[in-house]
């Protein structure tokens, strides 16, 4: 939580931009504001700090000694924010990852999507283990597993991923020979 003396971020951005350009007009252009809005924000900042940051002159503005010191501190703070923002979406996933999945899922769903995954995470050393039986993830046979089911696996962290569409297929005319042709009944009687 900012201290009562911490000025609003928009006033700090206006100050830093005006100080960098040495001009309220150029700062306004960069920030898509009017020069009057920049001037107002800087006056608000100067009032909050209780000190003049600029000397207003007929041909623009000039930083005071206090303004120069403040600019140096504020500029580095904004550089830190910009660096953090530019790297926020650059999550890196490096190293080995073994994924245990049913063989059919690996072949028909996962395999077509692997190239995109490996392009996005170039440092990932992915091993797909297609198995018909559920491996014990607690003993290190795999790092993660994907399984069909309700997600009731005691002792494991479980996250629902995708639904599974089930369609009943039958030969033409099959439904007309059945008394109750609901999917539930057909599955119960014919599987």
GROMACS .gro file of C-alpha atoms in nm:
model
  191
    1UNK     CA    1   0.000   0.000   0.000
    2UNK     CA    2   0.148   0.339  -0.097
    3UNK     CA    3   0.236   0.578   0.181
    4UNK     CA    4   0.026   0.894   0.212
    5UNK     CA    5   0.316   1.085   0.053
    6UNK     CA    6   0.348   0.860  -0.254
    7UNK     CA    7   0.211   1.058  -0.548
    8UNK     CA    8  -0.029   0.910  -0.805
    9UNK     CA    9   0.143   0.713  -1.080
   10UNK     CA   10  -0.006   0.929  -1.357
   11UNK     CA   11   0.166   1.237  -1.211
   12UNK     CA   12   0.497   1.051  -1.192
   13UNK     CA   13   0.465   0.935  -1.553
   14UNK     CA   14   0.386   1.289  -1.668
   15UNK     CA   15   0.687   1.422  -1.478
   16UNK     CA   16   0.928   1.156  -1.606
   17UNK     CA   17   0.817   1.204  -1.966
   18UNK     CA   18   0.831   1.585  -1.950
   19UNK     CA   19   1.173   1.570  -1.784
   20UNK     CA   20   1.305   1.332  -2.048
   21UNK     CA   21   1.179   1.550  -2.334
   22UNK     CA   22   1.236   1.886  -2.165
   23UNK     CA   23   0.892   1.982  -2.294
   24UNK     CA   24   0.532   1.954  -2.181
   25UNK     CA   25   0.418   1.951  -2.546
   26UNK     CA   26   0.639   1.654  -2.643
   27UNK     CA   27   0.542   1.473  -2.322
   28UNK     CA   28   0.176   1.530  -2.409
   29UNK     CA   29   0.232   1.386  -2.756
   30UNK     CA   30   0.399   1.072  -2.619
   31UNK     CA   31   0.131   1.017  -2.355
   32UNK     CA   32  -0.160   1.107  -2.583
   33UNK     CA   33  -0.266   1.396  -2.359
   34UNK     CA   34  -0.281   1.771  -2.396
   35UNK     CA   35   0.001   1.996  -2.279
   36UNK     CA   36  -0.245   2.146  -2.031
   37UNK     CA   37  -0.309   1.800  -1.884
   38UNK     CA   38   0.066   1.744  -1.845
   39UNK     CA   39   0.102   2.084  -1.679
   40UNK     CA   40  -0.187   2.006  -1.444
   41UNK     CA   41  -0.038   1.670  -1.343
   42UNK     CA   42   0.301   1.822  -1.279
   43UNK     CA   43   0.147   2.097  -1.065
   44UNK     CA   44  -0.036   1.825  -0.872
   45UNK     CA   45   0.293   1.640  -0.820
   46UNK     CA   46   0.479   1.955  -0.714
   47UNK     CA   47   0.198   2.034  -0.470
   48UNK     CA   48   0.207   1.681  -0.324
   49UNK     CA   49   0.585   1.696  -0.282
   50UNK     CA   50   0.590   2.058  -0.168
   51UNK     CA   51   0.872   2.150  -0.406
   52UNK     CA   52   0.911   2.293  -0.756
   53UNK     CA   53   1.043   2.039  -1.007
   54UNK     CA   54   1.048   2.264  -1.316
   55UNK     CA   55   1.131   2.624  -1.389
   56UNK     CA   56   0.871   2.751  -1.632
   57UNK     CA   57   1.024   2.966  -1.906
   58UNK     CA   58   0.887   3.140  -2.212
   59UNK     CA   59   1.039   2.875  -2.437
   60UNK     CA   60   0.960   2.561  -2.239
   61UNK     CA   61   1.062   2.419  -1.907
   62UNK     CA   62   1.382   2.336  -1.726
   63UNK     CA   63   1.436   2.101  -1.435
   64UNK     CA   64   1.529   2.244  -1.097
   65UNK     CA   65   1.811   2.075  -0.901
   66UNK     CA   66   1.546   1.886  -0.701
   67UNK     CA   67   1.372   1.796  -1.027
   68UNK     CA   68   1.695   1.653  -1.169
   69UNK     CA   69   1.749   1.434  -0.862
   70UNK     CA   70   1.386   1.320  -0.865
   71UNK     CA   71   1.400   1.247  -1.241
   72UNK     CA   72   1.699   1.018  -1.195
   73UNK     CA   73   1.518   0.814  -0.929
   74UNK     CA   74   1.185   0.808  -1.112
   75UNK     CA   75   1.345   0.716  -1.446
   76UNK     CA   76   1.513   0.409  -1.298
   77UNK     CA   77   1.186   0.306  -1.131
   78UNK     CA   78   1.004   0.325  -1.464
   79UNK     CA   79   1.281   0.125  -1.632
   80UNK     CA   80   1.231  -0.148  -1.372
   81UNK     CA   81   0.855  -0.147  -1.436
   82UNK     CA   82   0.908  -0.160  -1.815
   83UNK     CA   83   1.154  -0.450  -1.785
   84UNK     CA   84   0.917  -0.642  -1.559
   85UNK     CA   85   0.631  -0.580  -1.801
   86UNK     CA   86   0.829  -0.690  -2.106
   87UNK     CA   87   0.927  -1.020  -1.943
   88UNK     CA   88   0.597  -1.106  -1.776
   89UNK     CA   89   0.484  -1.326  -2.066
   90UNK     CA   90   0.823  -1.487  -2.120
   91UNK     CA   91   0.770  -1.781  -1.888
   92UNK     CA   92   1.042  -2.035  -1.934
   93UNK     CA   93   0.996  -2.405  -1.888
   94UNK     CA   94   1.325  -2.588  -1.904
   95UNK     CA   95   1.430  -2.940  -1.828
   96UNK     CA   96   1.278  -3.284  -1.838
   97UNK     CA   97   0.905  -3.351  -1.811
   98UNK     CA   98   0.759  -3.702  -1.835
   99UNK     CA   99   0.388  -3.720  -1.913
  100UNK     CA  100   0.195  -4.043  -1.866
  101UNK     CA  101  -0.113  -4.068  -2.090
  102UNK     CA  102  -0.335  -4.341  -2.232
  103UNK     CA  103  -0.190  -4.466  -2.561
  104UNK     CA  104  -0.490  -4.362  -2.770
  105UNK     CA  105  -0.491  -4.013  -2.617
  106UNK     CA  106  -0.120  -3.974  -2.691
  107UNK     CA  107  -0.166  -4.080  -3.051
  108UNK     CA  108  -0.484  -3.899  -3.149
  109UNK     CA  109  -0.499  -3.590  -2.929
  110UNK     CA  110  -0.159  -3.510  -2.782
  111UNK     CA  111   0.073  -3.593  -3.074
  112UNK     CA  112  -0.082  -3.339  -3.316
  113UNK     CA  113  -0.031  -3.063  -3.055
  114UNK     CA  114   0.327  -3.139  -2.951
  115UNK     CA  115   0.502  -2.925  -3.212
  116UNK     CA  116   0.329  -2.612  -3.083
  117UNK     CA  117   0.423  -2.699  -2.725
  118UNK     CA  118   0.788  -2.764  -2.807
  119UNK     CA  119   0.808  -2.443  -3.012
  120UNK     CA  120   0.666  -2.241  -2.723
  121UNK     CA  121   0.897  -2.403  -2.466
  122UNK     CA  122   1.220  -2.479  -2.653
  123UNK     CA  123   1.406  -2.584  -2.337
  124UNK     CA  124   1.150  -2.849  -2.247
  125UNK     CA  125   1.276  -3.208  -2.267
  126UNK     CA  126   0.943  -3.382  -2.311
  127UNK     CA  127   0.891  -3.756  -2.276
  128UNK     CA  128   0.548  -3.898  -2.352
  129UNK     CA  129   0.477  -4.231  -2.190
  130UNK     CA  130   0.175  -4.399  -2.353
  131UNK     CA  131   0.037  -4.657  -2.112
  132UNK     CA  132  -0.281  -4.850  -2.069
  133UNK     CA  133  -0.241  -4.864  -1.690
  134UNK     CA  134  -0.224  -4.570  -1.450
  135UNK     CA  135   0.133  -4.531  -1.327
  136UNK     CA  136   0.209  -4.431  -0.970
  137UNK     CA  137   0.305  -4.066  -0.995
  138UNK     CA  138   0.425  -4.063  -0.635
  139UNK     CA  139   0.718  -4.296  -0.710
  140UNK     CA  140   0.859  -4.083  -0.993
  141UNK     CA  141   0.756  -4.297  -1.292
  142UNK     CA  142   0.615  -3.978  -1.447
  143UNK     CA  143   0.593  -3.611  -1.351
  144UNK     CA  144   0.231  -3.568  -1.452
  145UNK     CA  145  -0.042  -3.786  -1.590
  146UNK     CA  146  -0.349  -3.728  -1.802
  147UNK     CA  147  -0.635  -3.968  -1.748
  148UNK     CA  148  -0.998  -4.011  -1.839
  149UNK     CA  149  -1.222  -4.026  -1.537
  150UNK     CA  150  -1.388  -3.838  -1.258
  151UNK     CA  151  -1.069  -3.698  -1.115
  152UNK     CA  152  -1.094  -3.894  -0.791
  153UNK     CA  153  -0.731  -3.986  -0.728
  154UNK     CA  154  -0.650  -3.974  -0.355
  155UNK     CA  155  -0.315  -3.819  -0.270
  156UNK     CA  156  -0.274  -3.645  -0.607
  157UNK     CA  157  -0.344  -3.289  -0.715
  158UNK     CA  158  -0.615  -3.312  -0.981
  159UNK     CA  159  -0.723  -3.050  -1.232
  160UNK     CA  160  -1.006  -3.094  -1.483
  161UNK     CA  161  -0.876  -3.037  -1.837
  162UNK     CA  162  -1.131  -3.124  -2.107
  163UNK     CA  163  -1.466  -3.297  -2.139
  164UNK     CA  164  -1.513  -3.617  -2.329
  165UNK     CA  165  -1.787  -3.647  -2.591
  166UNK     CA  166  -1.939  -3.995  -2.610
  167UNK     CA  167  -2.155  -4.082  -2.909
  168UNK     CA  168  -2.365  -4.396  -2.946
  169UNK     CA  169  -2.321  -4.557  -3.289
  170UNK     CA  170  -2.529  -4.843  -3.422
  171UNK     CA  171  -2.605  -5.009  -3.756
  172UNK     CA  172  -2.888  -4.859  -3.960
  173UNK     CA  173  -3.221  -4.997  -3.840
  174UNK     CA  174  -3.085  -5.095  -3.498
  175UNK     CA  175  -3.288  -4.835  -3.311
  176UNK     CA  176  -3.617  -4.951  -3.466
  177UNK     CA  177  -3.567  -5.302  -3.323
  178UNK     CA  178  -3.514  -5.174  -2.969
  179UNK     CA  179  -3.800  -5.100  -2.731
  180UNK     CA  180  -3.620  -4.833  -2.526
  181UNK     CA  181  -3.358  -4.677  -2.753
  182UNK     CA  182  -3.214  -4.425  -2.506
  183UNK     CA  183  -2.836  -4.405  -2.500
  184UNK     CA  184  -2.829  -4.509  -2.134
  185UNK     CA  185  -3.035  -4.823  -2.200
  186UNK     CA  186  -2.840  -4.915  -2.513
  187UNK     CA  187  -2.509  -4.886  -2.329
  188UNK     CA  188  -2.634  -5.091  -2.035
  189UNK     CA  189  -2.776  -5.371  -2.252
  190UNK     CA  190  -2.516  -5.390  -2.528
  191UNK     CA  191  -2.179  -5.336  -2.364
   0.00000   0.00000   0.00000
